[in-house]
CSV table of C-alpha atoms in Angstrom, one decimal:
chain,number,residue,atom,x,y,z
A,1289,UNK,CA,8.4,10.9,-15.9
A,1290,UNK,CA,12.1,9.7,-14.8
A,1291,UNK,CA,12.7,7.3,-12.6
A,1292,UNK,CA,13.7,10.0,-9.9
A,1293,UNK,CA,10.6,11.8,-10.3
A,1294,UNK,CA,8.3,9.0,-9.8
A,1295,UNK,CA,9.5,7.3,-6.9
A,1296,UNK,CA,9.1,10.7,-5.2
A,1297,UNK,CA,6.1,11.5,-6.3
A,1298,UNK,CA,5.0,7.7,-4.8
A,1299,UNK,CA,6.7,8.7,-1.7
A,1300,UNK,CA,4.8,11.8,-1.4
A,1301,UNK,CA,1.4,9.9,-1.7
A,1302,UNK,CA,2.6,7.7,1.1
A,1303,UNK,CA,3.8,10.4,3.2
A,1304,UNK,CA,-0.5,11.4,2.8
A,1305,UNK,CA,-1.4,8.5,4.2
A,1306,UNK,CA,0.3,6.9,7.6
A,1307,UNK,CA,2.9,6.0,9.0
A,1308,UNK,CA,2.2,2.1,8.5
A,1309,UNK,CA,2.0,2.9,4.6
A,1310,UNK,CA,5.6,4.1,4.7
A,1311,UNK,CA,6.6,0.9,6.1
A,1312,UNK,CA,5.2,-1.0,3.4
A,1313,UNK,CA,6.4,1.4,1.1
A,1314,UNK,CA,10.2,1.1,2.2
A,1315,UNK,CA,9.9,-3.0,2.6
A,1316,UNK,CA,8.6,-2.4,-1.5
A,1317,UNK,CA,11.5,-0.9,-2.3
A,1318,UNK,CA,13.6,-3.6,-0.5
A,1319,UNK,CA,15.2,-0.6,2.3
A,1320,UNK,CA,15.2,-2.0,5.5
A,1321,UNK,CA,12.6,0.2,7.3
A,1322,UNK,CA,12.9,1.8,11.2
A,1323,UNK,CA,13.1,-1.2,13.8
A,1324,UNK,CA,9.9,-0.3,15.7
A,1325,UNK,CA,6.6,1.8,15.2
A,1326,UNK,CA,7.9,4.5,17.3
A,1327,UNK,CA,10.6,4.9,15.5
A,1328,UNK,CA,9.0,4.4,11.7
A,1329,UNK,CA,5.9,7.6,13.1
A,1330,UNK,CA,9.3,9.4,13.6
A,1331,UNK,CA,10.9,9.2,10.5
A,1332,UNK,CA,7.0,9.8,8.9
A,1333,UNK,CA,7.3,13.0,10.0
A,1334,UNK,CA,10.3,13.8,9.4
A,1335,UNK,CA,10.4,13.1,5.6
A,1336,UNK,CA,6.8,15.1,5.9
A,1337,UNK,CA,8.9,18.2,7.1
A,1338,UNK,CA,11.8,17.7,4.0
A,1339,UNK,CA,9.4,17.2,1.0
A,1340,UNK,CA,8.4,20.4,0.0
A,1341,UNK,CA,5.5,19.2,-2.8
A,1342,UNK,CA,3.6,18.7,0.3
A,1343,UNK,CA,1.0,20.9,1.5
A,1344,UNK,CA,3.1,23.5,3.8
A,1345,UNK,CA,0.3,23.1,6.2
A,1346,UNK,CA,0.4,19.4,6.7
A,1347,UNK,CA,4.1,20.0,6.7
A,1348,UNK,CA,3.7,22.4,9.8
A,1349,UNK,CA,1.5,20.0,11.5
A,1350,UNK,CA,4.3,17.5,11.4
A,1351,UNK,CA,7.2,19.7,11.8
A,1352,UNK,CA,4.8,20.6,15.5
A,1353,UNK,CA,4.9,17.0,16.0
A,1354,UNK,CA,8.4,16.3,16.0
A,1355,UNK,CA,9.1,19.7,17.9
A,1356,UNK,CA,6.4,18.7,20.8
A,1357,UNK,CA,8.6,15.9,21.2
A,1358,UNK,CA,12.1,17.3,21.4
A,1359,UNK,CA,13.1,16.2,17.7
A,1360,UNK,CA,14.4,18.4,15.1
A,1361,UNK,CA,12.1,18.3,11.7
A,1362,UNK,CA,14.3,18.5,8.3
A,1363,UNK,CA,12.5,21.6,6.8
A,1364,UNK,CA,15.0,24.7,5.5
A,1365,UNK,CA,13.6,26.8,7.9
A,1366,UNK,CA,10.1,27.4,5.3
A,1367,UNK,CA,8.2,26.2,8.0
């Protein structure tokens, strides 16, 4: 597995778990994560809606998220 390939398929079992876990995952790979919770749930869902290895329902589910709240989720338009 390349490089590539493995840090996304980490991501994607981070993007399973929480919000809190993408935090730790980003200060991991030394990237300076969101500067507050609200704003790290937000970019959780987000990244949710743009992987497409994830389940397409848990993608939905987050993609509702983000739309109940007035933001725009970063799916092609599968969801």
């Amino acid at each position: 597995m390349d490089e590539i390939a493995r840090y996304l398929a980490d991501l994607d079992r981070v993007l399973l778990k929480s919000p809190r876990h993408l935090k730790r995952f980003m200060r991991s790979r030394s990237l300076k994560p969101p500067s507050s919770d609200e704003l790290v749930e937000l970019t959780f869902h987000k990244a949710i809606t743009a992987s497409r290895s994830l389940p397409i329902e848990y993608r939905r589910k987050s993609k509702a998220w983000l739309i109940e709240r007035g933001y725009e989720p970063l799916d092609d338009g599968e969801l």
